[in-house]
Coordinates of C-alpha atoms in Angstrom, one line a residue:
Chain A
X1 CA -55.3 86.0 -16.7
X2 CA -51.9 87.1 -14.8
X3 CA -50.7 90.3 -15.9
X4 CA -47.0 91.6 -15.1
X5 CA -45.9 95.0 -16.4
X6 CA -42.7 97.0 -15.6
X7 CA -42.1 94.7 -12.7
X8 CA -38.7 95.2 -10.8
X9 CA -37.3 93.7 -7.7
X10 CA -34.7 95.7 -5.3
X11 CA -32.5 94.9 -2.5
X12 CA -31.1 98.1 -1.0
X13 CA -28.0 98.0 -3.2
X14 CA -29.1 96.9 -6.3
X15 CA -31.6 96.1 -8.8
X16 CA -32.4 92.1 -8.9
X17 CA -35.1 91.8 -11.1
X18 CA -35.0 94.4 -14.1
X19 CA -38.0 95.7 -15.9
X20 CA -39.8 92.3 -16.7
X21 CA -43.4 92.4 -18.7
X22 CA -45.4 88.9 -18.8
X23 CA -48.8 87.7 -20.0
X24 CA -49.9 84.3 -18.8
X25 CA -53.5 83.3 -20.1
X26 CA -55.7 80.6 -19.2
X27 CA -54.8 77.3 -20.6
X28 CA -51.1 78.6 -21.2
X29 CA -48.2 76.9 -20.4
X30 CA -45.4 79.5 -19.5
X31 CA -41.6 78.6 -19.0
X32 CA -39.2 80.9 -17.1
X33 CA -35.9 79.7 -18.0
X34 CA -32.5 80.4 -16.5
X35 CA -29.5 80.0 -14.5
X36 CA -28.5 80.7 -11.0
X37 CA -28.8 84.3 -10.5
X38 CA -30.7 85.0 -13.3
X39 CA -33.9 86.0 -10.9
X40 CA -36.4 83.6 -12.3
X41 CA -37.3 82.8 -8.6
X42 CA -37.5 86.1 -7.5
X43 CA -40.1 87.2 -10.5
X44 CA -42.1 83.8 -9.5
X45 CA -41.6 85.0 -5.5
X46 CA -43.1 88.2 -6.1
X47 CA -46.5 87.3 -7.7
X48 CA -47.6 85.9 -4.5
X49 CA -45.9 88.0 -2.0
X50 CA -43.7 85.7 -1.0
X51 CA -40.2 88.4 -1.1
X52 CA -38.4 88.4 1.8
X53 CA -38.6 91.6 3.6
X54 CA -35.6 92.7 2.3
X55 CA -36.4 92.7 -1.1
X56 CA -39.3 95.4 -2.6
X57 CA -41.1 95.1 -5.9
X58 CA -42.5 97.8 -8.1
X59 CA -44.1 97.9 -11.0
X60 CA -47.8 95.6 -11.8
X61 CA -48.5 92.3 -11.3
X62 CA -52.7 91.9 -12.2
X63 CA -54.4 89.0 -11.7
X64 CA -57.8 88.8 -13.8
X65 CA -57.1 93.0 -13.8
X66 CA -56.8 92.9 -10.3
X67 CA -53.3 94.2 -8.6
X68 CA -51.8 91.8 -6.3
X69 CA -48.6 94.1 -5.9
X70 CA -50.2 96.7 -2.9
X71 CA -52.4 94.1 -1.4
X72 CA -51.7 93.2 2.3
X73 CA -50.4 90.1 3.8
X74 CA -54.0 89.1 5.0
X75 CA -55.1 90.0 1.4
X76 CA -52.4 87.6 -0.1
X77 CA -53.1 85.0 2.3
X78 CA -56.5 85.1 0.5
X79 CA -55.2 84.8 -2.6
X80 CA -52.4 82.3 -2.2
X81 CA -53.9 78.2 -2.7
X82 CA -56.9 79.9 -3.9
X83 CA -56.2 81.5 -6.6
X84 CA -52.2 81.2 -6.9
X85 CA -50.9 77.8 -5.6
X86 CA -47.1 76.9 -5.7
X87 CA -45.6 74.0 -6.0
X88 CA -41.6 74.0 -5.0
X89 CA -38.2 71.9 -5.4
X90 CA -38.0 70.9 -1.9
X91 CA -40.9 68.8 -1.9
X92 CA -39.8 67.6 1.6
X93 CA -40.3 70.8 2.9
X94 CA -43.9 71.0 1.6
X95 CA -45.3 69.0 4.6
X96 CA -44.7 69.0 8.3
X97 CA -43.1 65.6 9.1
X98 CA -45.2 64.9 11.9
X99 CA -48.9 65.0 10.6
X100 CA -50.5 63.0 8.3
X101 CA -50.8 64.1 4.8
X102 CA -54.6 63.7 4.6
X103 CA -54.9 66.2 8.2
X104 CA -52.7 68.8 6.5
X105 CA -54.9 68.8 3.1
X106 CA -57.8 69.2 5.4
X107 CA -56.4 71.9 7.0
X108 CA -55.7 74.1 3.7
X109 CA -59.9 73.2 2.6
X110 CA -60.6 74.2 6.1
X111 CA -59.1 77.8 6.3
X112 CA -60.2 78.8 2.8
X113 CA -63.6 77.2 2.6
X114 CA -66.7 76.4 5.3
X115 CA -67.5 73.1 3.6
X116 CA -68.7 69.9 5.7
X117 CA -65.8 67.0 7.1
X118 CA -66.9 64.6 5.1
X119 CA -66.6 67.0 1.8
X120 CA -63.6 68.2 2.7
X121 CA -61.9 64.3 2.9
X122 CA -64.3 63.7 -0.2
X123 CA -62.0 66.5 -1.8
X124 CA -58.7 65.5 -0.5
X125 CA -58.9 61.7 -2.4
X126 CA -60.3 62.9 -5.4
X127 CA -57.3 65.0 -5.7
X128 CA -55.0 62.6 -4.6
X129 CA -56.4 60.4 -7.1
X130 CA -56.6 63.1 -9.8
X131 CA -52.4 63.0 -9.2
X132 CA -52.7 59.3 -9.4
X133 CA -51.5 57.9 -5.9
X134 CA -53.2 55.4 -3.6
X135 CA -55.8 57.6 -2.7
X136 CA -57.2 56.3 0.7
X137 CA -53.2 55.0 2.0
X138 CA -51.5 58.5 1.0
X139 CA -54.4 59.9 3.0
X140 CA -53.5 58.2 5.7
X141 CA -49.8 58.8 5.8
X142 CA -47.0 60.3 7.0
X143 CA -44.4 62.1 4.8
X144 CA -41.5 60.1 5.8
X145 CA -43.5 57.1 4.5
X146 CA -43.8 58.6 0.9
X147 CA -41.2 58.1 -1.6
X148 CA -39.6 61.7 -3.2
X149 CA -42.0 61.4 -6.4
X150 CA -45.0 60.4 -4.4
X151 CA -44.5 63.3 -2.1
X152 CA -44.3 65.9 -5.2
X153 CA -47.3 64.4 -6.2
X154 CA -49.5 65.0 -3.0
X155 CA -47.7 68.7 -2.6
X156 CA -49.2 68.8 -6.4
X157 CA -52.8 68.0 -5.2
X158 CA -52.8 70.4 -2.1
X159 CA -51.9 72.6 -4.6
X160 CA -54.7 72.1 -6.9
X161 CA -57.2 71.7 -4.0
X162 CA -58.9 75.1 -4.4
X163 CA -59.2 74.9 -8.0
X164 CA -56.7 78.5 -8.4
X165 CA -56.2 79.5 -11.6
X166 CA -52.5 79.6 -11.6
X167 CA -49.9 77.2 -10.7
X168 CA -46.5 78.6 -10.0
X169 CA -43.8 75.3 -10.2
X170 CA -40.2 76.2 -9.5
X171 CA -38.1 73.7 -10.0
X172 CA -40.2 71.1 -9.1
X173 CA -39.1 68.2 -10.8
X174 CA -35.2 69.3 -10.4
X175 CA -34.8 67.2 -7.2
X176 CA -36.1 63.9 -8.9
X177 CA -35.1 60.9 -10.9
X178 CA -35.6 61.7 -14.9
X179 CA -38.5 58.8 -15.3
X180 CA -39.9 60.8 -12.3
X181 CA -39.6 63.9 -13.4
X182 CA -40.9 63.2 -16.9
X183 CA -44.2 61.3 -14.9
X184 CA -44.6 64.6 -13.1
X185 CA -44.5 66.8 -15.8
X186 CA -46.9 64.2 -18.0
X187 CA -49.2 64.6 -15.1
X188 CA -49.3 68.4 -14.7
X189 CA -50.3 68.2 -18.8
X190 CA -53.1 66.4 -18.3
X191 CA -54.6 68.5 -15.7
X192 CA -54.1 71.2 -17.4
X193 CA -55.5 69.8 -20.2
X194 CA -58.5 68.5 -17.9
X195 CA -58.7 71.9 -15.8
X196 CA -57.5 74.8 -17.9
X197 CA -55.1 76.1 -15.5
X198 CA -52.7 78.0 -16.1
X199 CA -48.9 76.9 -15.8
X200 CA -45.9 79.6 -14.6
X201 CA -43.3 77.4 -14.8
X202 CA -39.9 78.2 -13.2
X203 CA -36.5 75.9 -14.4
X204 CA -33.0 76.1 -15.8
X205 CA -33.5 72.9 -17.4
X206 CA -34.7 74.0 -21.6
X207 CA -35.0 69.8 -22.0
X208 CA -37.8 69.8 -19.6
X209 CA -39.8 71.8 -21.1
X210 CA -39.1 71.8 -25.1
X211 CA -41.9 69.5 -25.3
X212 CA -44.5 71.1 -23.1
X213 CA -43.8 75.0 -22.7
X214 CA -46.0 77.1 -25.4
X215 CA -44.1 80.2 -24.7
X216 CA -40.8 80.8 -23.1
X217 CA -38.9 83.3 -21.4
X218 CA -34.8 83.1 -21.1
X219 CA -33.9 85.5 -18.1
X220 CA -30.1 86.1 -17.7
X221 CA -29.0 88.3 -14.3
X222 CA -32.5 90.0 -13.8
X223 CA -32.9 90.9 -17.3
X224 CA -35.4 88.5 -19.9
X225 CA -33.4 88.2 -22.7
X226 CA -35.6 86.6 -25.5
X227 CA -39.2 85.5 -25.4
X228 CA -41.7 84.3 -27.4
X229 CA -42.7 80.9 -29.0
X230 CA -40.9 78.0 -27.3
X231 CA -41.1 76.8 -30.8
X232 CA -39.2 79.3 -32.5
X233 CA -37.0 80.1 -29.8
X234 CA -35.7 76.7 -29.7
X235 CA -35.5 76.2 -33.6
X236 CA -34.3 80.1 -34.0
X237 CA -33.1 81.3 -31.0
X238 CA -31.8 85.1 -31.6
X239 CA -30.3 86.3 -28.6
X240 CA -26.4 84.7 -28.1
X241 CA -26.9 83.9 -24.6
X242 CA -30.1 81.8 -25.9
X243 CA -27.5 80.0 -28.2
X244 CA -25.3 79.4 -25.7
X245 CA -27.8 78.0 -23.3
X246 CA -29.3 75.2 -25.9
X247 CA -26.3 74.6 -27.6
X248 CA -25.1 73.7 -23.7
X249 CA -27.4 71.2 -22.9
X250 CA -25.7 67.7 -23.6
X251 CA -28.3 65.9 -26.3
X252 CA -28.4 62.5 -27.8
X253 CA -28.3 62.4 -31.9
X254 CA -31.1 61.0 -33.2
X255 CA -30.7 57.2 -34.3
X256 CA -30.6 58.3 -38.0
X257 CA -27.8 60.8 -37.4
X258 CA -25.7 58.1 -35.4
X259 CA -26.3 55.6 -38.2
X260 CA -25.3 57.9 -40.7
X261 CA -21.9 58.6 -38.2
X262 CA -21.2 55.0 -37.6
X263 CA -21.4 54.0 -41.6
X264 CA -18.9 56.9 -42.2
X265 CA -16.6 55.2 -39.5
X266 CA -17.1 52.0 -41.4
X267 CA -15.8 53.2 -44.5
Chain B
X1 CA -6.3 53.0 -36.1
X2 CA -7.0 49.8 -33.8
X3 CA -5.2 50.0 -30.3
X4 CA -5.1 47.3 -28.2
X5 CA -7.5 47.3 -25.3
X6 CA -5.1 47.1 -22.0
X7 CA -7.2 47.0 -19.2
X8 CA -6.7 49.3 -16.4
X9 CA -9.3 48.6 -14.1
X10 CA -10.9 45.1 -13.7
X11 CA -14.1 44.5 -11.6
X12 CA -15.3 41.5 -10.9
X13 CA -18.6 40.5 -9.0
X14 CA -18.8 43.3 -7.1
X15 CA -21.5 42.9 -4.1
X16 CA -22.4 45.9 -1.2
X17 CA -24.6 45.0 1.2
X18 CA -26.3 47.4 3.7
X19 CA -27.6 45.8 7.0
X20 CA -30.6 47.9 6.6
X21 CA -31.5 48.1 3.2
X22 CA -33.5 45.1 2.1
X23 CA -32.0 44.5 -1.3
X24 CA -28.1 44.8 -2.0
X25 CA -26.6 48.4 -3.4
X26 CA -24.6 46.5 -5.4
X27 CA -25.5 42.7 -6.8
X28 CA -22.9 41.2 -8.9
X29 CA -21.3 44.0 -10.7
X30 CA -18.5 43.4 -13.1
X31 CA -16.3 46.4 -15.3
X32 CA -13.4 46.7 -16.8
X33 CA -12.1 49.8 -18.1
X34 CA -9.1 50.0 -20.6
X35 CA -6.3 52.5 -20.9
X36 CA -7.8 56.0 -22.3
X37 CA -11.3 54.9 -22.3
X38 CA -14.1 56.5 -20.5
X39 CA -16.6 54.0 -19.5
X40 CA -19.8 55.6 -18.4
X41 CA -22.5 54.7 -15.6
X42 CA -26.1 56.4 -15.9
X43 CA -28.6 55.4 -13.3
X44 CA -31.3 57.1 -11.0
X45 CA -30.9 57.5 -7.1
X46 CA -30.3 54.2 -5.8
X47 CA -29.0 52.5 -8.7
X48 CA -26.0 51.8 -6.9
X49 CA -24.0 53.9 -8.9
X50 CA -22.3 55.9 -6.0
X51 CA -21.9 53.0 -4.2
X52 CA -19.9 51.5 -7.1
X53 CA -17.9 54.5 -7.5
X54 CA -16.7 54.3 -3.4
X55 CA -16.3 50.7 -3.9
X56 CA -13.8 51.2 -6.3
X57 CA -12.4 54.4 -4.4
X58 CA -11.6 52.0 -1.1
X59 CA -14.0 54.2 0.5
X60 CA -16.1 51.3 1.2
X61 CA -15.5 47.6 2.2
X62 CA -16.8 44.8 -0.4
X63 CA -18.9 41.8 0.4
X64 CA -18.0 40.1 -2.2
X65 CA -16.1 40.1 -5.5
X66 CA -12.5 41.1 -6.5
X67 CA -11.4 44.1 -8.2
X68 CA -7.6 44.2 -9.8
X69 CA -5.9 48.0 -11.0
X70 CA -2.9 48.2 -12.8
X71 CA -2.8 44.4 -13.6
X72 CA -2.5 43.8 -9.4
X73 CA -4.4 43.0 -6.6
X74 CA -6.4 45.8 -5.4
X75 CA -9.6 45.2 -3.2
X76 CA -7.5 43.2 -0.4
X77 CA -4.8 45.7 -0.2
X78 CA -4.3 47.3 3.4
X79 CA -2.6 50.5 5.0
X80 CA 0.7 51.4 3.0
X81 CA 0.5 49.5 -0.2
X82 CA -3.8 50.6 -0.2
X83 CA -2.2 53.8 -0.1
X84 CA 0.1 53.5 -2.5
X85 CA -2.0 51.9 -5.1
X86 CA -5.2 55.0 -4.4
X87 CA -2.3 57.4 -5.6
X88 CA -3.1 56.4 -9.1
X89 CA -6.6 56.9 -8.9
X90 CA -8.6 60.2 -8.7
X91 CA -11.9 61.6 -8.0
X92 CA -14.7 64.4 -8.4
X93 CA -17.7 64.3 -6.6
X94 CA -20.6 66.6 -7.2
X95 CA -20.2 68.8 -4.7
X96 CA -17.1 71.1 -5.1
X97 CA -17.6 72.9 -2.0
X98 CA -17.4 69.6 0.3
X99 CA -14.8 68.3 -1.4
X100 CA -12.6 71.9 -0.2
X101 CA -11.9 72.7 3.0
X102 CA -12.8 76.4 3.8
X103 CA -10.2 77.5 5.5
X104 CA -7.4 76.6 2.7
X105 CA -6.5 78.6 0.2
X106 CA -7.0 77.4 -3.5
X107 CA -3.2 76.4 -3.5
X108 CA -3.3 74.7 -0.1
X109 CA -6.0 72.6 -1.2
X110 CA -4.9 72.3 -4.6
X111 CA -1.5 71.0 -3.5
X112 CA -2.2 68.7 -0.6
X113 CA -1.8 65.6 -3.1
X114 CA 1.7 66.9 -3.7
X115 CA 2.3 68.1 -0.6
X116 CA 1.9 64.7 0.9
X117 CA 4.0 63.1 -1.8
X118 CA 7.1 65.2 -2.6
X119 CA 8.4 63.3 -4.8
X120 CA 5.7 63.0 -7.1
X121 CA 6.1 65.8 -10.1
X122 CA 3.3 65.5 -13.2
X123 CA 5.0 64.7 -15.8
X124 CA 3.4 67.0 -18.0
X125 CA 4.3 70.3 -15.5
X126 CA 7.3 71.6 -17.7
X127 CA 10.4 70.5 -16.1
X128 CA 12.6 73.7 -15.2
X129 CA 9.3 74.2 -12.7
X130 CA 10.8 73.3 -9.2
X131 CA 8.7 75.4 -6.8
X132 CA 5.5 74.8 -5.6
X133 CA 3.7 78.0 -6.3
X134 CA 4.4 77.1 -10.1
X135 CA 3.3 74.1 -10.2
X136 CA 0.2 75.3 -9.0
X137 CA 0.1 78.1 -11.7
X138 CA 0.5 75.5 -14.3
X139 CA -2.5 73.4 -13.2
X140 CA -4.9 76.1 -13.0
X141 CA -3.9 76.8 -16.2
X142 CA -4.7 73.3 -17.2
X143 CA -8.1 73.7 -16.3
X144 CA -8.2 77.5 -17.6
X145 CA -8.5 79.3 -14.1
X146 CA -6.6 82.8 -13.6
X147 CA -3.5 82.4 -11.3
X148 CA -5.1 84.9 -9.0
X149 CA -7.3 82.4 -7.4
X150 CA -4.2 80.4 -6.0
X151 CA -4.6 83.2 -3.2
X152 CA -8.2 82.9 -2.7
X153 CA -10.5 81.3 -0.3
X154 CA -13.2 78.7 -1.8
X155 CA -16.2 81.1 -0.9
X156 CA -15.0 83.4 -3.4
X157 CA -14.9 81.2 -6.5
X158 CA -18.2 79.8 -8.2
X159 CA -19.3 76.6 -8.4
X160 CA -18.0 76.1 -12.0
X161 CA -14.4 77.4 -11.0
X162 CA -14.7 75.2 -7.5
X163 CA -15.1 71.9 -9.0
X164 CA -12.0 73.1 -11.8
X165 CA -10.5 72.9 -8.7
X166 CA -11.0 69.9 -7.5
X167 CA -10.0 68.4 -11.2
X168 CA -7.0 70.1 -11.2
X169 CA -6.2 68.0 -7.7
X170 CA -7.4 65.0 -9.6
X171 CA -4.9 65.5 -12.6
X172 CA -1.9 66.4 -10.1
X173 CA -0.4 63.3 -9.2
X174 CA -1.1 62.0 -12.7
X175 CA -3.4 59.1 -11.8
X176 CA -4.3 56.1 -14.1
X177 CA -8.3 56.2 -13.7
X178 CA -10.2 59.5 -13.0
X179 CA -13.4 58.5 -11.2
X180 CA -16.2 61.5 -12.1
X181 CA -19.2 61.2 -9.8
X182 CA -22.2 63.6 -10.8
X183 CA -19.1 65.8 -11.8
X184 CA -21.1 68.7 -13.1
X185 CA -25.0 67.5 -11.2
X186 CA -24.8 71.0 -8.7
X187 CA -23.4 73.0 -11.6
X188 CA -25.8 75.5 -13.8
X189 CA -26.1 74.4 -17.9
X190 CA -23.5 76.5 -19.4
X191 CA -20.9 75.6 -16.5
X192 CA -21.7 72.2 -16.9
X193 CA -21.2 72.2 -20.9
X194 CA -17.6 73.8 -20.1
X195 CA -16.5 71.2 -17.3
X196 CA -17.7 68.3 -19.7
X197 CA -15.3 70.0 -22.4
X198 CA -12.5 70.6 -19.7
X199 CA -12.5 67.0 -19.3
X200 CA -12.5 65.7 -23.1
X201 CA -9.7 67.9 -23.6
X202 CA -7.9 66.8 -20.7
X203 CA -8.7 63.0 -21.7
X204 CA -7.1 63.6 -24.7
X205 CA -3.8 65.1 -23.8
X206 CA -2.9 63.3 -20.9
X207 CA -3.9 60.1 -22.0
X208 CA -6.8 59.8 -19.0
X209 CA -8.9 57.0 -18.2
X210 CA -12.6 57.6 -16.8
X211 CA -15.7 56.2 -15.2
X212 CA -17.8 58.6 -15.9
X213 CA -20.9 58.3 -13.6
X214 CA -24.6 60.1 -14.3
X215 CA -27.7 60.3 -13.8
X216 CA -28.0 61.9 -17.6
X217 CA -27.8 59.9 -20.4
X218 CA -27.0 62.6 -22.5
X219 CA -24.1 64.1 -20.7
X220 CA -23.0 59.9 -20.3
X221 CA -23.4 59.8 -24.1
X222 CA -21.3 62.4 -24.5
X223 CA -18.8 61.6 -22.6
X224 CA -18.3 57.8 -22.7
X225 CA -16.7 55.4 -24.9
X226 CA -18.7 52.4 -23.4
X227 CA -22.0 52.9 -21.4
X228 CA -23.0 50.9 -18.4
X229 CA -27.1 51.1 -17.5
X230 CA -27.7 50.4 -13.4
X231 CA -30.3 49.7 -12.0
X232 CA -31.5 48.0 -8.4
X233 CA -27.7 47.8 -7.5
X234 CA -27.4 46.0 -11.1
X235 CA -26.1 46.6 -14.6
X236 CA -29.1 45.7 -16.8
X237 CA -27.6 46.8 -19.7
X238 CA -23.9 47.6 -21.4
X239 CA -22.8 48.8 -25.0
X240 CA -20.5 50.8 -27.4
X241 CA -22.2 54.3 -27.1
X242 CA -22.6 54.3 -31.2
X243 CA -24.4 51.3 -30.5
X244 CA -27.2 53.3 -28.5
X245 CA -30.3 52.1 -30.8
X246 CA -29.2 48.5 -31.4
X247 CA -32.5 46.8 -31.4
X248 CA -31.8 44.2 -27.8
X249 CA -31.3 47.7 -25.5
X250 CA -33.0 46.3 -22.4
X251 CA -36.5 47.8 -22.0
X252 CA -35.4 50.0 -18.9
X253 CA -32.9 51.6 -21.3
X254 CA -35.0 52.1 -24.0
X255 CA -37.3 54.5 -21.7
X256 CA -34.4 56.4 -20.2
X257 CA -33.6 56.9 -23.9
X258 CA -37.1 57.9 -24.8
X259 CA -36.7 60.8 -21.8
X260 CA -33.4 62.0 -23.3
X261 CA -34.8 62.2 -26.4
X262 CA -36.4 65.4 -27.5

């Protein structure tokens, strides 16, 4: 479905992004991995034409075989919600303060689409239920009235409002509570169970995703690093910065290892 | 080995309440932390974790409750004596770049503790070191940062070396309790995993007491002794961390653990 070959970013100086090749299909669920630096945001940035003007890309970046590199800003703004939505850290950035949720829905079905009013708000709460919030009130409301997780979830259903067939998050649970974030990430699952979209997601957080990622790419200062099965890479990771990066994360033993610890205490 | 458990904190009944928040930050809070131990706090935004942690700082008045540090009086103390008493206690937030002023050099900021107090010397700064720049050497060099920063500006260090920093400040006047907000929330995963060990080795060798406070069970885990769950300005739930499956964790706990568990 999304294609990327041989894709570098550049600022004048220097090289940002290094030769990167990724294949995201339909159905996939594709985690970018990395630290600060390690240009996981810019690769993401670049699919949609979203580089600041200071930065240039080269290489291929094909969606269903079609390039998306060369296209115009009118041309991406074509593309972008309808067939490449993103959904970002900074949920509270995702709406203007001062309009209602449901008017700025309506407004994303309205320049895209020449369906009726009444289909368009018929849209808006199916999708607001689909991300299970109170359809008709979160409609109706402003964003200051929404709680942090609520608000990711309505930035997740103007997201998914024109159907597209990829879903760029970066970062997007890194900003919530951990119950949060795991509801948000449950969610995003199951429509893509129910939808078949495809998932490009962006995080320097392995836990996250060990559970729902099928393949995985660790990036490391522009360069990907290891990729492949995010089964095998976090059972047999191969590349020492890999090793580094899981064996970093702070984990809890499992309750038969601490048993087993706090018997040989006892005796 | 069985030490006896000396307390060096004792919190009792803590309660915060904000004129415009309907429910309290804190409601009936009580903690003790003993000498060496590192007692953690996990909880989500507006657990009343922070709140806890500034309580105990000073930073912020109590509504009710009484807290005592170092077997004496603490939450009523006032000007001279509150200062005196907040000499023995540190802190790291989770922001190392607020918690340095931008126009200081590392050593200026570093040393301000010291600087204010002249005749406090660590005991553990070898003794022939009189002059201030080597004191300064010495703790960088217990948190492992190159002596070349003392010159440098806090724009020019990372986050990782910033909040070293701000631990070496902590460590300098040799306090009782180290209070660890979030220490390592802003920093990236392999940073963080360094810090954490920074801090366990530190424990360890000059005898530190912590609250440890966290929105990540698994870094709390890790890091604590004793683990306090908050909730709702609340501790719903407290136990030995090798105690972390006992069957009575309180339900609230039980799902943060099913999160942490992968």
């Amino acid at each position: 479905m999304l294609s990327i070959r041989g894709l570098t970013v550049h600022h004048q100086l220097q090289t940002l992004v290094h030769p990167l090749d990724l294949q995201l299909h339909r159905g996939e669920w594709l985690a970018l991995a990395g630290e600060s630096g390690s240009g996981k945001t810019l690769t993401s940035l670049a699919i949609g034409g979203l580089l600041s003007a200071d930065l240039h890309a080269h290489g291929s970046i094909q969606l269903e075989g079609k390039e998306l590199l060369h296209l115009s800003e009118p041309e991406f703004r074509h593309i972008r919600g309808r067939e490449i939505a993103y959904v970002f850290q900074d949920y509270q950035s995702a709406f203007t303060p001062f309009i209602t949720i449901g008017k700025q829905m309506d407004e994303m079905i309205r320049a895209h689409t020449s369906l009726s009013r009444q289909q368009r708000q018929h849209s808006c709460l199916a999708h607001l239920e689909q991300v299970e919030l109170p359809a008709k009130p979160v409609y109706n409301s402003y964003p200051f009235e929404l709680s942090g997780g609520q608000l990711q979830r309505a930035a997740i259903a103007t997201a998914l409002l024109l159907s597209p067939k990829v879903l760029i998050a970066d970062e997007p649970t890194t900003a919530l509570d951990s119950l949060t974030s795991r509801s948000i990430i449950q969610l995003i699952q199951r429509i893509q169970q129910e939808t078949g979209i495809a998932i490009l997601w962006i995080t320097h957080d392995l836990r996250q995703v060990q559970r729902t990622a099928d393949t995985l790419l660790i990036m490391k200062s522009g360069q990907v690093v290891e990729s492949g099965k995010s089964h095998s890479i976090f059972f047999h990771p191969t590349h020492p910065y890999t090793v580094q990066l899981l064996s970093s994360i702070p984990k809890l033993p499992s309750r038969y290892r601490l048993e087993l610890q706090n018997k040989q205490v006892n005796t | 080995m069985t030490t006896t458990f000396t307390p060096i904190l004792k919190a009792d009944h803590l309660t915060k309440i904000y004129s415009d928040r309907p429910t309290p930050a804190l409601s009936d809070v009580s903690l003790t932390i003993g000498k060496g131990e590192c007692v953690g706090i996990v909880g989500e935004s507006g657990s009343g974790k922070s709140t806890l942690a500034r309580c105990l700082l000073r930073l912020e008045s109590l509504d009710q409750g009484t807290i005592e540090f170092r077997q004496q009086l603490y939450h009523s103390l006032k000007g001279h004596s509150l200062r005196q008493a907040r000499q023995h206690i540190g802190a790291v937030f989770q922001h190392p770049t607020a918690a340095l002023n931008p126009k200081l050099t590392i050593i200026d900021s570093l040393m301000e503790p010291l600087d204010l107090q002249p005749s406090l010397r660590p005991s553990f700064i070898s003794q022939p070191i009189r002059n201030r720049e080597q004191i300064a050497t010495q703790l960088l060099e217990y948190v492992q940062l190159p002596t070349k920063l003392l010159s440098a500006y806090p724009h020019e260090l990372s986050g990782g070396q910033k909040q070293r920093v701000t631990i070496a400040r902590a460590i300098s006047t040799e306090p009782d309790l180290i209070i660890l907000d979030e220490p390592t929330a802003s920093l990236d995963v392999t940073s963080q995993a360094a810090v954490l060990k920074l801090l366990q080795e530190l424990q360890q060798s000059l005898h530190l007491s912590y609250l440890f406070i966290s929105h990540d069970l698994a870094a709390v885990y890790q890091m604590s002794d004793r683990i306090l769950v908050m909730r709702h300005g609340q501790v719903v739930d407290q136990f030995a961390s090798n105690d972390l499956y006992h069957e009575e964790r309180h339900e609230y706990t039980a799902s943060l653990l099913d999160v942490f568990l992968a």
